[in-house]
Each structure stands twice: as C-alpha cells, then as structure tokens.
Coordinates of C-alpha atoms in Angstrom, one line a residue:
M1 CA 6.3 2.6 -22.2
I2 CA 9.1 5.1 -23.1
D3 CA 7.8 8.6 -23.6
F4 CA 10.0 9.9 -26.4
N5 CA 8.2 13.3 -26.3
V6 CA 9.8 13.8 -22.9
L7 CA 13.2 12.7 -24.1
T8 CA 12.9 15.0 -27.1
D9 CA 12.0 18.0 -24.9
L10 CA 15.0 17.1 -22.8
A11 CA 17.3 17.1 -25.8
L12 CA 16.1 20.5 -26.9
R13 CA 16.6 21.9 -23.4
E14 CA 20.2 20.6 -23.5
G15 CA 21.0 22.5 -26.7
I16 CA 20.5 19.6 -29.2
E17 CA 19.8 21.1 -32.7
R18 CA 18.9 18.0 -34.7
L19 CA 17.4 14.6 -33.8
G20 CA 18.2 11.3 -35.5
V21 CA 17.6 7.6 -35.2
G22 CA 19.8 4.5 -35.6
V23 CA 19.4 0.7 -35.5
V24 CA 22.0 -1.8 -34.4
V25 CA 21.0 -5.0 -36.2
R26 CA 22.4 -8.2 -34.8
D27 CA 22.2 -11.7 -36.1
A28 CA 21.8 -14.9 -34.1
S29 CA 25.6 -15.2 -33.7
G30 CA 25.8 -11.7 -32.2
R31 CA 27.4 -10.1 -35.3
V32 CA 26.5 -6.6 -36.2
L33 CA 25.2 -5.4 -39.6
M34 CA 27.4 -2.6 -41.0
I35 CA 26.6 -0.7 -44.3
R36 CA 29.1 1.4 -46.3
R37 CA 28.4 4.9 -47.7
T38 CA 28.8 5.3 -51.4
A39 CA 31.7 7.2 -53.0
H40 CA 29.4 10.2 -53.8
D41 CA 28.3 10.5 -50.2
V42 CA 29.6 13.3 -47.9
L43 CA 31.5 10.6 -46.0
P44 CA 32.5 8.2 -48.7
G45 CA 33.5 4.7 -47.6
L46 CA 32.4 5.2 -44.0
W47 CA 30.9 2.1 -42.4
E48 CA 27.9 2.6 -40.1
Y49 CA 24.8 0.9 -38.7
P50 CA 21.5 1.9 -40.4
G51 CA 20.1 5.3 -39.4
G52 CA 19.2 8.8 -40.4
G53 CA 17.3 11.9 -39.6
H54 CA 14.1 12.1 -37.5
E55 CA 11.1 13.7 -39.1
D56 CA 8.9 16.2 -37.3
S57 CA 5.8 14.7 -35.5
E58 CA 7.0 11.1 -36.3
P59 CA 7.1 8.7 -33.4
M60 CA 10.7 7.9 -32.7
P61 CA 10.4 4.1 -33.1
A62 CA 8.5 4.6 -36.4
G63 CA 11.4 6.8 -37.6
A64 CA 13.9 4.1 -36.7
A65 CA 11.8 1.5 -38.6
R66 CA 11.5 3.8 -41.6
E67 CA 15.3 4.4 -41.8
L68 CA 16.0 0.7 -41.4
A69 CA 13.6 -0.3 -44.2
K70 CA 14.9 2.4 -46.5
E71 CA 18.6 1.5 -46.1
T72 CA 18.5 -2.3 -45.7
G73 CA 15.0 -3.5 -46.8
L74 CA 14.4 -5.0 -43.4
T75 CA 10.8 -4.5 -42.2
G76 CA 8.5 -5.7 -39.5
L77 CA 11.2 -6.2 -36.9
P78 CA 10.6 -5.5 -33.2
L79 CA 12.8 -2.6 -32.2
E80 CA 14.1 -2.1 -28.6
Y81 CA 15.4 1.3 -27.5
V82 CA 19.0 1.2 -26.3
R83 CA 20.4 4.6 -25.5
H84 CA 21.2 7.9 -27.3
L85 CA 24.4 9.1 -29.0
D86 CA 25.4 12.8 -29.2
F87 CA 27.7 14.0 -31.9
T88 CA 28.4 17.1 -34.1
N89 CA 27.5 16.6 -37.8
Q90 CA 29.2 18.0 -40.9
R91 CA 27.3 21.3 -40.6
Y92 CA 28.6 21.6 -37.0
L93 CA 25.1 21.1 -35.6
R94 CA 24.6 19.1 -32.3
V95 CA 22.8 15.9 -33.1
R96 CA 21.2 13.4 -30.7
Q97 CA 20.6 10.0 -32.3
F98 CA 18.2 7.7 -30.5
V99 CA 19.6 4.2 -31.0
F100 CA 17.4 1.0 -31.2
T101 CA 18.4 -2.6 -31.7
T102 CA 16.9 -5.8 -33.1
V103 CA 17.9 -9.4 -33.9
V104 CA 17.5 -11.2 -37.2
P105 CA 18.3 -14.8 -38.3
E106 CA 21.6 -15.5 -39.8
D107 CA 21.9 -15.1 -43.6
T108 CA 19.0 -12.6 -43.6
S109 CA 18.9 -10.9 -47.0
V110 CA 19.8 -7.2 -47.0
V111 CA 18.7 -4.8 -49.8
L112 CA 20.7 -1.6 -49.8
S113 CA 19.5 1.9 -50.9
G114 CA 21.4 4.1 -53.3
D115 CA 23.3 5.8 -50.4
H116 CA 25.2 2.6 -49.6
D117 CA 27.1 0.2 -51.7
D118 CA 28.1 -2.7 -49.5
H119 CA 27.3 -4.5 -46.2
Q120 CA 28.8 -7.0 -43.9
W121 CA 28.1 -8.8 -40.6
V122 CA 31.0 -8.4 -38.3
P123 CA 31.9 -9.2 -34.6
A124 CA 31.8 -6.1 -32.4
D125 CA 35.6 -6.3 -31.8
Q126 CA 36.3 -6.4 -35.6
L127 CA 34.4 -3.3 -36.8
P128 CA 35.5 -1.7 -40.1
T129 CA 36.3 2.0 -40.3
T130 CA 33.5 3.8 -38.5
S131 CA 32.9 6.8 -36.3
D132 CA 34.1 6.8 -32.7
G133 CA 30.6 7.4 -31.5
Q134 CA 29.1 4.4 -33.4
R135 CA 32.0 2.2 -32.3
T136 CA 31.3 3.2 -28.6
V137 CA 27.6 2.4 -28.9
I138 CA 28.2 -1.0 -30.5
K139 CA 30.8 -2.0 -28.0
W140 CA 28.7 -0.8 -25.1
L141 CA 25.6 -2.7 -26.3
T142 CA 27.4 -5.9 -27.0
G143 CA 29.2 -5.7 -23.7
R144 CA 25.9 -5.3 -21.9
L145 CA 24.3 -8.1 -23.8
A146 CA 27.1 -10.4 -22.6
I147 CA 25.8 -10.0 -19.1
P148 CA 23.3 -12.8 -18.2
G149 CA 19.8 -11.4 -17.8
W150 CA 20.5 -8.0 -19.3
R151 CA 18.4 -6.6 -22.0
P152 CA 17.9 -3.2 -23.6
V153 CA 15.9 -0.7 -21.6
G154 CA 13.3 -0.5 -24.3
G155 CA 12.5 -4.2 -23.9
Y156 CA 13.0 -4.3 -20.1
V157 CA 10.4 -1.6 -19.4
N158 CA 7.8 -3.8 -21.0
T159 CA 8.4 -6.5 -18.5
I160 CA 7.9 -4.5 -15.3
A161 CA 4.8 -3.1 -13.6
R162 CA 4.0 0.4 -14.9
P163 CA 1.6 2.0 -12.5
S164 CA -0.3 5.2 -13.3
A165 CA 0.3 8.1 -11.0
Y166 CA -1.6 11.0 -9.6
G167 CA -0.9 14.1 -7.6
S168 CA -3.4 15.7 -5.2
F169 CA -3.7 18.2 -2.4
L170 CA -5.1 17.9 1.1
V171 CA -6.8 21.3 1.6
T172 CA -8.4 22.3 4.9
D173 CA -10.3 25.3 6.4
P174 CA -9.4 27.2 9.5
Q175 CA -11.3 24.7 11.6
G176 CA -9.3 21.8 10.2
R177 CA -12.1 20.4 8.1
V178 CA -11.2 18.8 4.8
L179 CA -12.2 19.9 1.4
G180 CA -14.0 17.5 -0.9
M181 CA -15.8 17.9 -4.3
R182 CA -18.7 15.9 -5.5
S183 CA -18.0 14.1 -8.9
T184 CA -20.3 15.1 -11.7
T185 CA -20.1 11.7 -13.5
N186 CA -20.3 9.7 -10.2
P187 CA -22.3 11.7 -7.7
G188 CA -21.6 9.2 -4.9
V189 CA -17.9 10.0 -5.1
W190 CA -16.2 12.9 -3.4
N191 CA -12.8 13.9 -4.8
F192 CA -9.9 16.0 -3.6
P193 CA -8.1 18.5 -5.7
G194 CA -5.7 16.7 -8.0
G195 CA -5.6 14.2 -10.8
N196 CA -3.5 11.9 -13.0
V197 CA 0.0 12.9 -14.1
E198 CA 0.3 13.7 -17.7
H199 CA 3.3 13.1 -20.0
G200 CA 6.3 15.1 -19.0
E201 CA 4.6 16.3 -15.8
S202 CA 5.6 15.7 -12.1
P203 CA 3.0 14.6 -9.5
F204 CA 3.3 18.1 -7.8
G205 CA 2.8 19.8 -11.2
A206 CA -0.2 17.6 -11.9
A207 CA -1.7 18.6 -8.5
L208 CA -1.2 22.3 -9.2
R209 CA -2.7 22.1 -12.7
E210 CA -5.7 20.0 -11.6
A211 CA -6.4 22.3 -8.6
R212 CA -6.5 25.3 -11.0
E213 CA -8.8 23.5 -13.3
E214 CA -11.1 22.1 -10.6
L215 CA -11.2 25.0 -8.1
G216 CA -10.4 28.0 -10.2
L217 CA -7.7 28.8 -7.7
D218 CA -3.9 28.8 -8.0
L219 CA -3.1 27.2 -4.6
A220 CA 0.6 28.2 -4.9
A221 CA -0.5 31.8 -5.2
E222 CA -3.2 31.6 -2.6
N223 CA -0.8 30.0 -0.1
P224 CA 2.9 30.3 -1.0
Q225 CA 3.7 27.6 1.6
V226 CA 2.4 25.2 -1.0
L227 CA 5.5 25.8 -3.1
R228 CA 7.5 24.1 -0.4
R229 CA 6.1 20.9 -1.9
R230 CA 5.4 19.3 1.5
L231 CA 4.7 15.7 0.8
V232 CA 2.1 14.2 3.1
A233 CA 1.9 10.7 1.8
V234 CA 2.7 8.3 -1.0
I235 CA -0.1 5.7 -1.5
H236 CA 0.3 2.6 -3.6
T237 CA -3.1 1.2 -4.6
Q238 CA -3.1 -2.3 -6.1
A239 CA -4.9 -3.1 -9.3
D240 CA -8.5 -4.3 -8.9
A241 CA -11.6 -5.0 -10.9
D242 CA -12.5 -1.4 -11.2
Y243 CA -9.0 -0.1 -12.2
P244 CA -6.9 -2.9 -13.6
V245 CA -3.5 -1.2 -13.1
P246 CA -1.7 -0.2 -9.9
V247 CA -1.7 3.5 -9.0
V248 CA 1.0 5.5 -7.1
G249 CA -0.5 8.6 -5.6
H250 CA 1.4 11.6 -4.1
V251 CA -0.5 13.7 -1.7
F252 CA 0.8 17.2 -0.9
D253 CA -0.2 19.7 1.7
G254 CA -2.5 22.2 0.0
G255 CA -2.7 24.6 3.0
T256 CA -5.7 26.3 4.6
L257 CA -8.3 28.3 2.7
T258 CA -9.9 31.3 4.4
A259 CA -13.5 32.1 4.1
E260 CA -12.7 34.8 1.5
Q261 CA -10.6 32.3 -0.6
Q262 CA -13.4 29.7 -0.3
A263 CA -15.8 32.2 -1.7
R264 CA -13.7 32.5 -4.9
I265 CA -13.8 28.7 -5.6
R266 CA -15.2 28.1 -9.1
L267 CA -15.8 24.5 -9.9
D268 CA -15.6 23.1 -13.4
P269 CA -19.2 21.7 -13.8
A270 CA -18.0 19.0 -16.2
E271 CA -16.0 17.5 -13.2
H272 CA -17.7 18.6 -10.0
T273 CA -21.1 19.8 -8.9
E274 CA -20.4 21.0 -5.3
F275 CA -17.7 21.3 -2.7
R276 CA -17.8 21.2 1.1
F277 CA -15.5 21.1 4.1
E278 CA -16.2 18.4 6.6
T279 CA -14.5 16.7 9.6
A280 CA -13.2 13.2 9.1
H281 CA -16.1 11.8 11.1
D282 CA -18.7 13.6 9.0
W283 CA -17.0 12.6 5.7
R284 CA -17.6 8.9 6.6
S285 CA -21.3 9.1 5.9
R286 CA -20.6 10.5 2.4
M287 CA -17.8 8.2 1.3
T288 CA -17.4 4.7 0.1
P289 CA -15.3 2.6 2.6
A290 CA -12.4 2.7 0.2
H291 CA -12.4 6.5 -0.1
Y292 CA -12.9 6.8 3.6
Q293 CA -9.9 4.7 4.3
W294 CA -7.9 6.9 1.9
L295 CA -8.9 9.9 3.9
R296 CA -8.1 8.4 7.3
Q297 CA -4.7 7.3 6.1
V298 CA -3.9 10.7 4.6
L299 CA -5.0 12.6 7.7
R300 CA -2.8 10.3 9.9
A301 CA 0.2 11.2 7.7
H302 CA -0.7 14.9 7.9
R303 CA -1.0 14.8 11.7
C304 CA 2.4 13.1 12.2
G305 CA 4.2 15.7 10.1
V306 CA 6.4 13.1 8.5
P307 CA 5.6 11.7 5.0
L308 CA 4.2 8.1 5.2
Y309 CA 4.3 5.3 2.7
L310 CA 0.9 3.7 2.6
E311 CA -0.7 0.8 0.8
R312 CA -4.2 -0.1 -0.3
P313 CA -5.4 -2.6 0.4
A314 CA -3.5 -2.3 3.7
P315 CA -1.5 -5.3 4.9
A316 CA -3.3 -7.4 7.5
D317 CA -1.3 -6.0 10.4
D318 CA -1.7 -2.4 9.2
D319 CA -5.4 -2.2 8.3
F320 CA -6.6 0.1 11.2
E321 CA -6.8 3.8 11.8
G322 CA -8.1 3.9 15.4
V323 CA -8.4 1.9 18.5
L324 CA -11.2 1.2 21.1
V325 CA -9.5 -0.1 24.2
L326 CA -11.6 -2.2 26.5
V327 CA -9.9 -2.0 29.9
T328 CA -11.6 -4.1 32.7
D329 CA -10.7 -4.9 36.3
R330 CA -11.1 -7.9 38.5
A331 CA -14.3 -6.4 40.1
G332 CA -16.1 -6.6 36.8
R333 CA -15.9 -2.9 35.8
L334 CA -15.1 -1.2 32.5
L335 CA -13.0 1.9 32.0
M336 CA -15.2 4.6 30.4
H337 CA -14.9 8.2 29.7
Q338 CA -17.5 10.9 28.6
R339 CA -16.8 12.5 25.3
E340 CA -17.2 16.2 24.6
D341 CA -20.4 17.4 23.1
R342 CA -19.4 19.2 20.0
P343 CA -20.2 19.0 16.3
G344 CA -18.0 17.0 13.9
M345 CA -16.9 14.2 16.3
A346 CA -18.1 10.7 16.8
W347 CA -20.6 10.1 19.6
P348 CA -20.6 13.6 21.2
G349 CA -21.6 13.5 24.8
C350 CA -21.6 9.7 25.0
W351 CA -19.8 7.5 27.5
T352 CA -17.4 5.2 25.6
P353 CA -14.3 3.1 26.3
I354 CA -11.0 4.8 25.9
G355 CA -10.1 5.2 22.2
G356 CA -8.6 7.4 19.6
R357 CA -6.8 7.8 16.3
R358 CA -3.7 6.0 15.2
E359 CA -0.6 8.2 15.0
A360 CA 2.3 7.9 12.5
D361 CA 3.4 4.3 12.1
E362 CA 2.1 2.9 15.5
N363 CA 0.9 -0.6 15.7
A364 CA -2.4 -1.4 17.4
E365 CA -0.9 -2.1 20.8
E366 CA 1.2 1.1 20.8
S367 CA -1.8 3.1 19.9
A368 CA -3.9 1.5 22.6
V369 CA -1.2 2.0 25.3
R370 CA -0.7 5.7 24.3
E371 CA -4.4 6.5 24.2
V372 CA -5.1 5.0 27.7
R373 CA -2.1 6.9 29.1
E374 CA -3.3 10.2 27.6
E375 CA -7.0 9.8 28.5
A376 CA -6.8 8.0 31.8
G377 CA -3.3 8.4 33.1
I378 CA -2.6 4.7 33.6
E379 CA -0.3 2.2 31.9
I380 CA -1.8 -1.0 30.6
T381 CA 0.0 -4.2 29.5
G382 CA -1.0 -7.6 28.2
L383 CA -3.4 -6.5 25.5
R384 CA -5.2 -9.3 23.6
P385 CA -8.0 -9.5 21.2
L386 CA -11.5 -10.5 22.3
P387 CA -12.4 -14.1 21.5
D388 CA -15.3 -12.9 19.3
P389 CA -14.6 -11.4 15.8
H390 CA -14.3 -7.6 15.7
H391 CA -17.7 -5.9 15.3
D392 CA -17.8 -3.2 12.6
L393 CA -20.9 -1.4 13.7
D394 CA -19.9 2.3 13.8
L395 CA -16.2 1.4 14.1
P396 CA -14.7 1.3 10.6
L397 CA -11.0 0.8 10.5
T398 CA -10.9 0.4 14.3
R399 CA -9.2 -2.3 16.4
A400 CA -10.7 -3.2 19.8
P401 CA -8.1 -4.8 22.1
H402 CA -8.8 -5.9 25.7
A403 CA -6.6 -5.4 28.8
V404 CA -7.1 -6.1 32.5
W405 CA -6.0 -3.4 34.9
T406 CA -5.2 -4.1 38.5
G407 CA -4.4 -0.6 39.9
P408 CA -6.4 1.6 42.3
D409 CA -9.0 4.1 41.1
S410 CA -7.0 6.9 42.5
D411 CA -4.5 6.4 39.7
L412 CA -7.1 7.5 37.1
Q413 CA -6.5 11.0 35.7
L414 CA -8.8 12.8 33.3
G415 CA -7.2 13.7 29.9
D416 CA -7.5 17.0 28.2
E417 CA -10.1 15.9 25.6
R418 CA -12.8 14.4 27.8
Q419 CA -15.2 15.4 30.5
A420 CA -15.0 12.5 32.9
V421 CA -13.3 9.2 33.4
R422 CA -14.2 6.3 35.7
M423 CA -14.5 2.6 36.2
V424 CA -18.2 1.6 35.5
P425 CA -19.7 -1.8 36.7
F426 CA -20.8 -3.9 33.8
A427 CA -24.4 -3.9 35.1
E428 CA -24.5 -0.1 34.9
V429 CA -22.8 0.5 31.5
L430 CA -26.0 0.3 29.5
N431 CA -27.7 2.7 31.8
L432 CA -25.4 5.4 30.5
N433 CA -25.7 7.2 27.1
V434 CA -23.5 4.7 25.1
P435 CA -23.0 4.0 21.4
P436 CA -24.8 1.0 19.9
Y437 CA -21.6 -1.0 19.6
M438 CA -21.5 -1.4 23.4
H439 CA -24.4 -3.9 23.1
H440 CA -22.0 -6.1 21.1
Y441 CA -18.8 -5.8 23.3
L442 CA -20.2 -5.7 26.8
P443 CA -21.6 -9.2 26.8
L444 CA -18.3 -10.5 25.6
L445 CA -16.5 -8.8 28.4
A446 CA -19.0 -9.8 31.0
A447 CA -19.0 -13.4 30.0
A448 CA -15.3 -13.6 30.3
A449 CA -15.5 -12.2 33.9
D450 CA -18.8 -14.0 34.7
Q451 CA -20.5 -10.7 35.5
P452 CA -24.1 -9.5 34.8
T453 CA -24.5 -6.8 32.1
G454 CA -27.6 -4.9 33.2
R455 CA -30.4 -4.0 30.8
T456 CA -29.9 -5.1 27.2
S457 CA -31.9 -2.4 25.3

C-alpha cells in the first residue's frame, strides 16, 4: 500500500507549495481522454486530462476520484497511482500533481463540468494542444504500458508481498548478559527494546522511539555509539498462524548499560511488568522455543561483528546454533572435557563431549572441526550423523555429529575455556558427572563400536 502521507511530507521538504491530483483515463483501445477548458478559464482552450487541487486531510486517491467525477462524471473506477508531475502554476507556485490512471470501455459516456466544454479520445501520439508536462506524463505512461508485463506502480505494489517491519536493540550489561522485558499482555513472553515501524519511520528510528517509550531511556544519549547505527542482523520471519504476514526485523546494537543506567530504567506498565539481564543459557528457561531461537541467532550475529541475514523458520541446513561433537577412537573411548563451574553457563562443572556455539555463517561441520581444534588441539575429519535421530533433551538448536579419531593421546591439548580434557572409556563415562543427554548418546556410540557402556543410571 502506498503511503501518500510520506510522499506528501517529502514534497513539502522539497519546497512544493501546492498539491494536486490528475487521472489519465484510457479506453480499451489505449486512447486517452482529454478535456478542453472553457473560454472563460484562465487557460482557455487548453486540453488536459482530468485533475485539480488536493484538499487538506483528503486521501490522495479520494481526491483523484473526486476530481474525476466532478469533471467527467466518471465514478466507481479503480485508480492506480502512476507517478508525480511537478510544475509552476499561474501564481508562480510550485505544484506537485499525483497522477493516477484507469481504464474504461470504449464509448463510455462523459459528462463535463462547467469548467470544460469539449472532450475527445485520442492516441498518445496525436495529443491536442496541452502542456509540456501533461504531454510528458501521457507519453511516458503509454510507453511503459506497451512493455509486456508492466503495470503502474500503484497496481503493482498490490501484487507483491508486503511484510511488516520492526526495529529493535540488543542491549547488554557489563557482564555480557542480555536485557529482556516481560510482556504485560502476555506474561510468558520476554521482549527486547523495539517495536513496529510506523508510517514514515525507519527501522532504526522505530527502535529508538520504542526504547524511549519502553525503558524511559534515550539509548542514543546514554551511549552515543548507538548513533553509529550498527546493524547486528536482519531477520525475515515467514507468515504463520499467529501472525499471518511476513515480518522483516532489523536488530541494532544498543550498547551496554551500566548499573547506574539500569537503575534509571522506567518501564511502561501498559507494555512490560519487569526487566532482567540474563545469559543466553538462562534465558532459555524463560522463553518459548521461537523466541529462544531468535535470541541465539541474534547473539551469533553480534559475536561475529558482521551483520547477518537470518530466516525463521531457518532452512533445513541452517537450523542449528551449536554443536556437540562426539569424537570416539578405535579403543572404545569418547573425547570428554570438564566444563568450568560458573553461573550462567550450561552444565557447569560437568564432563561433556566437546561442543560450543556456532559462529558467523559456519555450517555444522565447520563449527564441529573448529570447536574440537580449540578445545582439544586436534583435527578431525569424516564427520557423520549418528544413525539415531537427534535427541533434543537439553540440546535445543544443537547438532551432534560423530567422528572417529586415530591419533595418540599426547596430541590432546586443553583449551582456554575448560578444566580438563581426555579420552574416557565408554564403561566409565556414566561414572562421571555428566548431563542427562549422555544416557541417550552413549549407547548409540557403544553399539556402533560393540563396547560396554557401564552403569545406566
């Protein structure tokens, strides 16, 4: 849908002093309706297409329909916006005429107003005496219409997808935790500063306005770096049962809020009841799967420092945000490492297979190879999925590829983020402090290698 309010504001910014409307009426043969001004008019004898001045607060298409009805008696016709025409009128004022077009059957009756005394249907290349501007518009339009498949923009935009749009901010605290706000109308949903783009507004402008309304803070003033408009991600969300139109979201870096700035947050109680900063892991327990996927995708884009284009739902080969790499050897052992014991991370202090977050636009194999290199110092090849379907227990958005390693234990090197790394016999894995998902994966690995698994509970 064309936003004529935006086009009107643009005209005024460009120095236009008056607004007008015009309608190029065509018949089935492609001829154009021209009407002649009366002898008492300021431009006697001039031929023109129907049109006139635009009235304040009147929708532009309604103004075009009004002028068409007044000057020709034609009503109820579908009007398609074509383009605008700028000219200087008799009072030396700059005028912008918004031109529409429509088609009527041949021999359609025309009833002229008192301002015109004759009409005719003429081919575009045989126009009677008219202004240079109107001649240009008519020839431009008929020339475009001769191109197969072309139609006026006012009609074309009604045939294409018109997604809604939003702008939002990713805001963190000094510890890297992410800000979320609990929805008043839907308490199970946690939102991020931002909202839908309004008419004439940019996604960044919408994010700034919504942040002021929702947080009571001007993020651009609190953190001037925000004015750099650092785009984190563009996310296209397909229409679904809950929201039947596609949505294009622009996520910007909202910077870091200090404790003092956080203390000045004032929520709008009509929209949100509380706010909190949480790690990505801790947000998972508070979010729906869809919102959690959105967060994981945005955080990945934020980490890589390069804006990413993302889709929801994600394509089949792109629907992961982490990997759990099951590396075994011929002796029936599994590569494990012990995680640090600190708040805000998954399975603190547990022994787990090598794993980690997806980075930038890596595929699953690239993520797996990189994580094993970083956390264990070895190179793996020949990754393949396990024969059993992926188990989702405690592993949302995570792939679990398997690889066999044939190198010596002396090649293993402890990465910076873990406390220990070693090959563990299958029979001893469940004796360690391990996450529940190991009860699913370990039997699959052991069966493939014909090895015992140890205790099962």
